[in-house]
CSV table of C-alpha atoms in Angstrom, one decimal:
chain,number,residue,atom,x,y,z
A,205,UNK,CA,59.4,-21.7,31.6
A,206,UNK,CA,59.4,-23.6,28.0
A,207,UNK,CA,56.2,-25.1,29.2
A,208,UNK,CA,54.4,-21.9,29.9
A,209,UNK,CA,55.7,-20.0,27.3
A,210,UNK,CA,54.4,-22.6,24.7
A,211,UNK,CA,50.9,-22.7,27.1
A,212,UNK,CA,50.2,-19.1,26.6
A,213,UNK,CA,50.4,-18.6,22.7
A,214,UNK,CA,48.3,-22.0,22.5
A,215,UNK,CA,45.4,-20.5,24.8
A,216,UNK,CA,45.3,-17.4,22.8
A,217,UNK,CA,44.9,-18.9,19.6
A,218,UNK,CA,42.6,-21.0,21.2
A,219,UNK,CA,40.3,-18.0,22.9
A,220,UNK,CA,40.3,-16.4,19.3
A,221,UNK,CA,39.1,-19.7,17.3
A,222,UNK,CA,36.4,-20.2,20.5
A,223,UNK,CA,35.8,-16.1,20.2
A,224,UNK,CA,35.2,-16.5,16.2
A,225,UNK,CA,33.1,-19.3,16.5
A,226,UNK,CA,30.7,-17.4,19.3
A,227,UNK,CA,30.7,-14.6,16.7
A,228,UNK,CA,29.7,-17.0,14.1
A,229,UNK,CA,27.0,-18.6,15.6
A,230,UNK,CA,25.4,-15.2,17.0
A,231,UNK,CA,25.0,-14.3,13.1
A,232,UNK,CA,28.0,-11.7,12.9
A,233,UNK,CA,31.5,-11.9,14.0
A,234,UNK,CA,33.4,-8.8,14.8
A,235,UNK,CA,32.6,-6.1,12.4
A,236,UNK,CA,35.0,-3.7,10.7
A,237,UNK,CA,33.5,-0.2,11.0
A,238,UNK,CA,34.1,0.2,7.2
A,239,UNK,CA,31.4,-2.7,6.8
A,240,UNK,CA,29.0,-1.4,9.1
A,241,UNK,CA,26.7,-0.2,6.7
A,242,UNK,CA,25.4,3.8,7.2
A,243,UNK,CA,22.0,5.4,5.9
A,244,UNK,CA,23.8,6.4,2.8
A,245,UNK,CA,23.9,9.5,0.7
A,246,UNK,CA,23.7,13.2,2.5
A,247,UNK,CA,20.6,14.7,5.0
A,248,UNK,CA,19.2,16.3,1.9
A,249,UNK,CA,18.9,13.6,-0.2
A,250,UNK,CA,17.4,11.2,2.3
A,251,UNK,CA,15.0,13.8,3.3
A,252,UNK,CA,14.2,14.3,-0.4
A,253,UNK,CA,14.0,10.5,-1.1
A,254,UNK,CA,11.6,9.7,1.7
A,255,UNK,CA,9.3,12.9,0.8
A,256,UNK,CA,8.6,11.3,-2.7
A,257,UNK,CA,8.3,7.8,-1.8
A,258,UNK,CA,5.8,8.4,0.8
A,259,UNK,CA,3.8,11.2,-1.2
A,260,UNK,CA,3.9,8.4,-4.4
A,261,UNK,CA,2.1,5.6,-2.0
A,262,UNK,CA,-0.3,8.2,-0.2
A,263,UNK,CA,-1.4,9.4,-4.0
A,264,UNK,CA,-1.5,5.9,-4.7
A,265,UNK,CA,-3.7,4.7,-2.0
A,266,UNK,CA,-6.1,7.8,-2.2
A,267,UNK,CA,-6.3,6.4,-6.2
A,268,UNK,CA,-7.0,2.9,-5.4
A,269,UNK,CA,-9.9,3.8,-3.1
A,270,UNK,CA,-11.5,6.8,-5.9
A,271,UNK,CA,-11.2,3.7,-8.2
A,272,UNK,CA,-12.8,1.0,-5.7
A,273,UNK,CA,-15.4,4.1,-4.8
A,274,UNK,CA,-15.9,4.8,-8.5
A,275,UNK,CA,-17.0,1.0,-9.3
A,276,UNK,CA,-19.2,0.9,-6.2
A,277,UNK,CA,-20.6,4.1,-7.7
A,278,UNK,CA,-21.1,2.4,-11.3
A,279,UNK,CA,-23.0,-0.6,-10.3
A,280,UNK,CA,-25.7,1.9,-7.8
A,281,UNK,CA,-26.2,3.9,-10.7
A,282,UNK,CA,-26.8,0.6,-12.8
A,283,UNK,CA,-29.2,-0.5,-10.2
A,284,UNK,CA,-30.9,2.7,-9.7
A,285,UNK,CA,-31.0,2.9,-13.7
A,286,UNK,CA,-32.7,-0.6,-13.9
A,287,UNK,CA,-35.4,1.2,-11.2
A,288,UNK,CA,-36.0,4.3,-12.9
A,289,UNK,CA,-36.5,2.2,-16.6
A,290,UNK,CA,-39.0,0.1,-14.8
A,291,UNK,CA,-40.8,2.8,-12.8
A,292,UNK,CA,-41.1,5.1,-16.4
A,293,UNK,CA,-42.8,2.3,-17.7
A,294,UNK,CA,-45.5,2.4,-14.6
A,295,UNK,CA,-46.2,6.3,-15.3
A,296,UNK,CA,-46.3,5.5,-19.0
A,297,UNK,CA,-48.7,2.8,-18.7
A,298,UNK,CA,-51.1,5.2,-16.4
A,299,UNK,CA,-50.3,8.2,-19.1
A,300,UNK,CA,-51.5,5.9,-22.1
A,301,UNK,CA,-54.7,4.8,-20.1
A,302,UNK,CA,-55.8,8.7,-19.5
A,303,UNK,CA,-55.1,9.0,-23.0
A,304,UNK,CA,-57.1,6.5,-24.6
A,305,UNK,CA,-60.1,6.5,-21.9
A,306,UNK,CA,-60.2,10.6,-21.8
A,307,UNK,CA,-59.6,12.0,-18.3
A,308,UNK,CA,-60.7,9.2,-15.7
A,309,UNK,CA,-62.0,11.9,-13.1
A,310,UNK,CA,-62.9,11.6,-9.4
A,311,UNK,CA,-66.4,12.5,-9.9
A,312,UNK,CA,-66.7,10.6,-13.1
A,313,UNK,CA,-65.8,7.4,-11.5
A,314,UNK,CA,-68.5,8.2,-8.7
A,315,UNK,CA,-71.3,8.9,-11.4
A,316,UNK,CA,-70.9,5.4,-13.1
A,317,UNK,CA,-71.8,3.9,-9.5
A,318,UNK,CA,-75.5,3.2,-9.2
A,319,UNK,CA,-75.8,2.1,-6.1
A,320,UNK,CA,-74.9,3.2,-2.3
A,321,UNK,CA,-72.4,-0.1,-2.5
A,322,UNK,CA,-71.4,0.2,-5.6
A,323,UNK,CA,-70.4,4.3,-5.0
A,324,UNK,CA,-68.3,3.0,-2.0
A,325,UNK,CA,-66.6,0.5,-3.8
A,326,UNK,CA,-65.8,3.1,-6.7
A,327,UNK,CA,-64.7,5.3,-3.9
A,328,UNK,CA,-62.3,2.8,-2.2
A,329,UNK,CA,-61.0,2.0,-6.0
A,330,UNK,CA,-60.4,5.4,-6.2
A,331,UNK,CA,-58.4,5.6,-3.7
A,332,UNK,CA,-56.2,2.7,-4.2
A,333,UNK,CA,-55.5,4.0,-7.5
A,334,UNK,CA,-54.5,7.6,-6.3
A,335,UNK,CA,-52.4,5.4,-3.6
A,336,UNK,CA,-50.6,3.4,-6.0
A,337,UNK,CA,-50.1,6.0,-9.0
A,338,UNK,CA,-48.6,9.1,-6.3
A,339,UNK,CA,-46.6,6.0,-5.1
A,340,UNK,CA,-45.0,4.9,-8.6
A,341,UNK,CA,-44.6,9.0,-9.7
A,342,UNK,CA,-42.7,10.0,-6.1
A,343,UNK,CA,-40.8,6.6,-6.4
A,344,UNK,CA,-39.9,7.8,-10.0
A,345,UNK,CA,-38.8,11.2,-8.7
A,346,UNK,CA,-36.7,9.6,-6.2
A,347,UNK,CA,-34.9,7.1,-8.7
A,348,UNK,CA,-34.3,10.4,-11.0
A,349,UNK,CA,-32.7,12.4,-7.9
A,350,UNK,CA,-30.4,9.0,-7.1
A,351,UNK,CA,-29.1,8.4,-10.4
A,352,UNK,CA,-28.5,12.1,-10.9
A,353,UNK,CA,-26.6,11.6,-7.1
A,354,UNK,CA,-24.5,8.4,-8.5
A,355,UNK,CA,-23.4,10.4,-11.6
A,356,UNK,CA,-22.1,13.4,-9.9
A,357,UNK,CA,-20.6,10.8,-7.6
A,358,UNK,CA,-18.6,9.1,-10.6
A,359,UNK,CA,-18.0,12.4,-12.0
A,360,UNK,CA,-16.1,13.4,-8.6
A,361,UNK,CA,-14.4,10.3,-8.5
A,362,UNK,CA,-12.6,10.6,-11.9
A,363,UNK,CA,-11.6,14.5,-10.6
A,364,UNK,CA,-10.2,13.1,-8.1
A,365,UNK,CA,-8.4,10.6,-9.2
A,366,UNK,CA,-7.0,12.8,-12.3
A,367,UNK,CA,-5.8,14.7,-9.4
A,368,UNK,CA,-3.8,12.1,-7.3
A,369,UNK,CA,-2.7,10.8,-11.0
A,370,UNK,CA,-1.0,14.3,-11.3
A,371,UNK,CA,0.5,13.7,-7.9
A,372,UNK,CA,1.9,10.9,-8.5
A,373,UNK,CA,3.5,12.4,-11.6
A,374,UNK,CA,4.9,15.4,-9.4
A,375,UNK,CA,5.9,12.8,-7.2
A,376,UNK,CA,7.9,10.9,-9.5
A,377,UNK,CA,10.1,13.8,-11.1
A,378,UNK,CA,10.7,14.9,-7.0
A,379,UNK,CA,12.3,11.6,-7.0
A,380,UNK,CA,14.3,12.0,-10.4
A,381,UNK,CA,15.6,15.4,-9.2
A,382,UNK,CA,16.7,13.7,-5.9
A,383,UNK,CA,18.4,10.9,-7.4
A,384,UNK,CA,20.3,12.8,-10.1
A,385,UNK,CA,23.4,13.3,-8.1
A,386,UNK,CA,23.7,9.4,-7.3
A,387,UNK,CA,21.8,8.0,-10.3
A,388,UNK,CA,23.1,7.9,-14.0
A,389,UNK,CA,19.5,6.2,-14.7
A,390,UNK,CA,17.7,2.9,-14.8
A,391,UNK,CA,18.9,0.2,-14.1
A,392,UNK,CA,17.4,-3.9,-14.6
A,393,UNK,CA,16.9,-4.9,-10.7
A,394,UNK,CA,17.5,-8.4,-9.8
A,395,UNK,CA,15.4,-11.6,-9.6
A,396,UNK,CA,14.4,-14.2,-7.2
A,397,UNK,CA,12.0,-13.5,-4.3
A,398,UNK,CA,9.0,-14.6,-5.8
A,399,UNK,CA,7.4,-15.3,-2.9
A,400,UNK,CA,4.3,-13.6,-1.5
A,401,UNK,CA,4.1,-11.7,2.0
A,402,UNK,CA,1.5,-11.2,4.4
A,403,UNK,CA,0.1,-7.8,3.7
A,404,UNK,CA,0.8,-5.6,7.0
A,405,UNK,CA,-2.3,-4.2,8.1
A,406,UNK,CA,-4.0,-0.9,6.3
A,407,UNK,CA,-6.8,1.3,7.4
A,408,UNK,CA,-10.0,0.8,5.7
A,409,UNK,CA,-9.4,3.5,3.2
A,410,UNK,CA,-6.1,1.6,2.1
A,411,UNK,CA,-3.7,4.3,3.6
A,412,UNK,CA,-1.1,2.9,6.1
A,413,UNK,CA,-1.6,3.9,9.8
A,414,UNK,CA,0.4,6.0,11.0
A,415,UNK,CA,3.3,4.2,13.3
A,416,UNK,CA,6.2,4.8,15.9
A,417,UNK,CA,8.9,3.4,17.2
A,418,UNK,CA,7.0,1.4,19.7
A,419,UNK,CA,7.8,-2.2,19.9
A,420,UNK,CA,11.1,-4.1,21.0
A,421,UNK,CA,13.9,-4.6,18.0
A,422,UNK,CA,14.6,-8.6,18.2
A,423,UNK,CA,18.1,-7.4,16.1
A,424,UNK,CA,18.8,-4.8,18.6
A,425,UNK,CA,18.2,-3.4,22.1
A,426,UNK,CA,16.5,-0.3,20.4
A,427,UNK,CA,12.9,-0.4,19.0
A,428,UNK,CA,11.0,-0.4,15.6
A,429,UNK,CA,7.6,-0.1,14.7
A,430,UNK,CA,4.7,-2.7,14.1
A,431,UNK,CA,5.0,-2.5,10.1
A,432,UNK,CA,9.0,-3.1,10.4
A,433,UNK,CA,8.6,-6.1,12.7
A,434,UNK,CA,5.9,-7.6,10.4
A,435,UNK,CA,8.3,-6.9,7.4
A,436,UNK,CA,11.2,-8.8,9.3
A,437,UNK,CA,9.2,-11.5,10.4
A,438,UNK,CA,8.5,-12.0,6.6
A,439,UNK,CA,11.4,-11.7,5.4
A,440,UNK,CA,12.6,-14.1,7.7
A,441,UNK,CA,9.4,-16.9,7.3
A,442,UNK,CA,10.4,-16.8,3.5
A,443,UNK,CA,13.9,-18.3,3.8
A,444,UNK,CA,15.9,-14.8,4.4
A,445,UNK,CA,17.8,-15.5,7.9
A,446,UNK,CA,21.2,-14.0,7.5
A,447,UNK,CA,22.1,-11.5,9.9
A,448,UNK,CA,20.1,-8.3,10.2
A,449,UNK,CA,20.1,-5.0,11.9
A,450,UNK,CA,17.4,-2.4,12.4
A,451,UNK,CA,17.2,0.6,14.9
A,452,UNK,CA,20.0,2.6,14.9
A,453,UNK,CA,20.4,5.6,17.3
A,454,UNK,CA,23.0,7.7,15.6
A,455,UNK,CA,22.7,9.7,12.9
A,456,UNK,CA,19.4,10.6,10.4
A,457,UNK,CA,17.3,8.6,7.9
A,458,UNK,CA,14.9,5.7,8.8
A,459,UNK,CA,16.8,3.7,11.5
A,460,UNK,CA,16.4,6.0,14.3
A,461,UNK,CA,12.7,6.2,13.8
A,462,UNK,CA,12.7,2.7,13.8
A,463,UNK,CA,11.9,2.5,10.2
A,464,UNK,CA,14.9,0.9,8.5
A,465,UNK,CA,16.8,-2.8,8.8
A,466,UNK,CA,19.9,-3.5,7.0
A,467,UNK,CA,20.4,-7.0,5.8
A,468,UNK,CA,24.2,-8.5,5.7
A,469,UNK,CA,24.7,-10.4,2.6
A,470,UNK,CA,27.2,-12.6,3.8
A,471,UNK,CA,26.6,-15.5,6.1
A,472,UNK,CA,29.3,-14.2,9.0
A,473,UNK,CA,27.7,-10.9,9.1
A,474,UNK,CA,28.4,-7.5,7.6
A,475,UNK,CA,32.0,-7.7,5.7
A,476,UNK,CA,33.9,-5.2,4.6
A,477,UNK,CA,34.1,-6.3,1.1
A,478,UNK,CA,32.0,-6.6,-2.0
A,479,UNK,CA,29.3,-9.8,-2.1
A,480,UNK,CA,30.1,-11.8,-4.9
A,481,UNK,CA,28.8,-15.7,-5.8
A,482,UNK,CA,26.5,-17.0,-3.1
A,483,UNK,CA,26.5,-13.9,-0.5
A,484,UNK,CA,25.0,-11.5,-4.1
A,485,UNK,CA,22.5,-14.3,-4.9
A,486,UNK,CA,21.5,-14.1,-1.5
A,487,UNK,CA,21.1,-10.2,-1.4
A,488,UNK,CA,20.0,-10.2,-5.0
A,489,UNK,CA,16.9,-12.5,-3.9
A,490,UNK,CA,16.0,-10.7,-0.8
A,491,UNK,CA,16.1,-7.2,-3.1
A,492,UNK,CA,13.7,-8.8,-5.1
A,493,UNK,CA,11.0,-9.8,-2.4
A,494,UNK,CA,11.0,-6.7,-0.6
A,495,UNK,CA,10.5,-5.1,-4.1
A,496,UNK,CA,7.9,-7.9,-5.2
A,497,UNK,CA,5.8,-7.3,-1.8
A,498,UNK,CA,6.3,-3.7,-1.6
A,499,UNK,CA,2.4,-2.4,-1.5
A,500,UNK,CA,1.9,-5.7,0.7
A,501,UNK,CA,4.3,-4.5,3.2
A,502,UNK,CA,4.5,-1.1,2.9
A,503,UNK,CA,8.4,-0.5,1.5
A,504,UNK,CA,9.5,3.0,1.1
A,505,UNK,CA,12.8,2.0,-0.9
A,506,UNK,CA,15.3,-0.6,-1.2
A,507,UNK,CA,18.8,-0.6,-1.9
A,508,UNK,CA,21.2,-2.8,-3.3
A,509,UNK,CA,24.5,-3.1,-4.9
A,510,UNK,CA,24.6,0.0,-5.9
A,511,UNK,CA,21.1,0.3,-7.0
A,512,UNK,CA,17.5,1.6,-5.6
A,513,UNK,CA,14.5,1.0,-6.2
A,514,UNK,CA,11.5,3.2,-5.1
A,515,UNK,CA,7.6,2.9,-6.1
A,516,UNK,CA,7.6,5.8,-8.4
A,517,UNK,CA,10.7,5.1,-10.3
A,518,UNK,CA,11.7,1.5,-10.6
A,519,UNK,CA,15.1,-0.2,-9.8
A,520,UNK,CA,18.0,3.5,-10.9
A,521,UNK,CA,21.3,3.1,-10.5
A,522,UNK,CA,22.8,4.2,-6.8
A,523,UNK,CA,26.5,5.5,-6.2
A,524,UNK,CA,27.9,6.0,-2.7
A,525,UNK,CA,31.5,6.9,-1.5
A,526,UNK,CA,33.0,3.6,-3.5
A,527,UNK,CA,33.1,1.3,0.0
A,528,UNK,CA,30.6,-1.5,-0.4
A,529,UNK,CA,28.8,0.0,3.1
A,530,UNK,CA,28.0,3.2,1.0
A,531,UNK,CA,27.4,1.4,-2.0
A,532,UNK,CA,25.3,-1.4,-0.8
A,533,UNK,CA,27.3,-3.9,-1.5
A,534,UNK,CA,27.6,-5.6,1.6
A,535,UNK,CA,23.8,-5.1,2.6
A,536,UNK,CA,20.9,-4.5,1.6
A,537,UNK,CA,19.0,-1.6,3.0
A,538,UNK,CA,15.5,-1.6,3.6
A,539,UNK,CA,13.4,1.6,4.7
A,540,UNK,CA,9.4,1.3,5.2
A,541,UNK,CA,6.7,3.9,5.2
């Protein structure tokens, strides 16, 4: 009876050290639900959030491409200028010839011929000139009607881009009005995560295609979509391994739709206490390079210890509940577009 009651104690301990060490090595022991982290902030906000984040990058794509349009636009107009300058030079030429020879008419080309071959050769002159000179006046005409063309072009383009510009402005204060409940203002961001992404594919307008939840999680049995995967997998490629989770099934916000990951801070996983030396560095970094690649990527927001950072307002302050899940101190949160 000593022997077994000394045996039984011992193997327990032992099945926790070999459980912990399991955990460890899977990326996460056994988390505390206080440190799993949650979408943060209420329904109204996140709806509000994600309305001005994705209006600020769909404004901003549509005022790229006016822009990219607008210099493709400049340089035909240059070229057709170029045309038109030499073609008025043609038509002046022809212009200053009738004016200093007097009216060079059909039939007084014909009279100066005084011969039957000499009359046919003035008549097949006659007609090369009439060829060239309706050629270089309708070629004229044309360059006039494309340049006129490119200009209302350009002239479009800067409409349309004041108009996305006031967009984005709109955009922006939607966001400030969202955030004033959890925000007292800016706030300096963090450093590190210099390093460049892959960009995740656009359409050829520069907008992001539209995405579901459609491929396998690797950090979950749920799914995400293509542009989430991609920004994983980058994440991942540039030094950021720690342990991650995306889909979510409960609740609202980006994880259901397979939109959001959640990155632990601390090497064991999600704790239920506030990152400090290594385990900030760490989450300070990887803030930064989602931030840093955001357009490559296609970020909608990050946040971070108890900060956020979207496209049309720079890294604001962020206050949750006042445990590091709500606050962000534990993870850093990571919703695309």
């Amino acid at each position: 009876m000593p022997r077994t009651s000394f045996t039984r104690p011992r193997a327990r301990r032992l099945l926790t050290v070999l459980l912990a060490a399991v955990a460890l090595l899977l990326g996460a022991g056994v988390v505390p639900a206080a440190a799993e982290p949650g979408e943060g902030g209420t329904k109204q906000l996140r709806e509000a959030l994600e309305a001005a984040a994705k209006g600020h990058i769909e404004a901003k794509a549509k005022l790229d491409n006016s822009k990219r349009r607008q210099v493709a636009l400049v340089a035909e107009l240059k070229t057709v200028e170029g045309r038109l300058g030499q073609l008025t030079a043609q038509v002046g030429e022809v212009a200053a010839q009738s004016y200093r020879l007097g009216r060079l008419t059909p039939t007084a080309m014909l009279l100066e011929s005084t011969t039957p071959e000499g009359f046919l050769r003035r008549a097949a002159e006659l007609d090369v000139m009439a060829q060239r000179d309706g050629k270089r006046l309708r070629s004229l005409t044309e360059a006039k009607q494309a340049a006129a063309k490119a200009k209302a072009a350009i002239d479009n383009e800067v409409r349309e881009q004041q108009k996305q510009l006031a967009v984005l402005a709109k955009k922006k204060r939607d966001a400030e009005r969202a955030l004033a409940t959890v925000s007292s203002g800016s706030s300096a961001g963090f450093s590190g995560g210099s390093r460049s992404a892959s960009p995740a594919p656009r359409n050829s307008d520069g907008s992001w295609p539209s995405e579901t939840c459609s491929v396998s999680d690797p950090t979950t049995d749920g799914c995400i979509t293509p542009r989430t995967l991609h920004a994983l997998k980058q994440a991942q490629a540039a030094g950021y391994k720690r342990y991650v989770s995306c889909f979510r099934s409960g609740g609202g916000g980006e994880h259901p739709k397979g939109r959001a990951c959640d990155f632990a801070a601390a090497t064991s996983g999600f704790e239920d206490k506030t990152a400090t030396g290594g385990d900030k560095a760490y989450g300070d970094s990887l803030a930064s390079y989602f931030k840093n690649n955001a357009s490559r990527l296609g970020v909608l927001y990050v946040i971070w210890y108890r900060q956020i950072w979207m496209p049309n307002t720079g890294w604001r302050s962020y206050s949750g509940s006042g445990s590091p899940a709500a606050d962000h101190t534990n993870h850093v949160h990571l919703s695309m577009y």
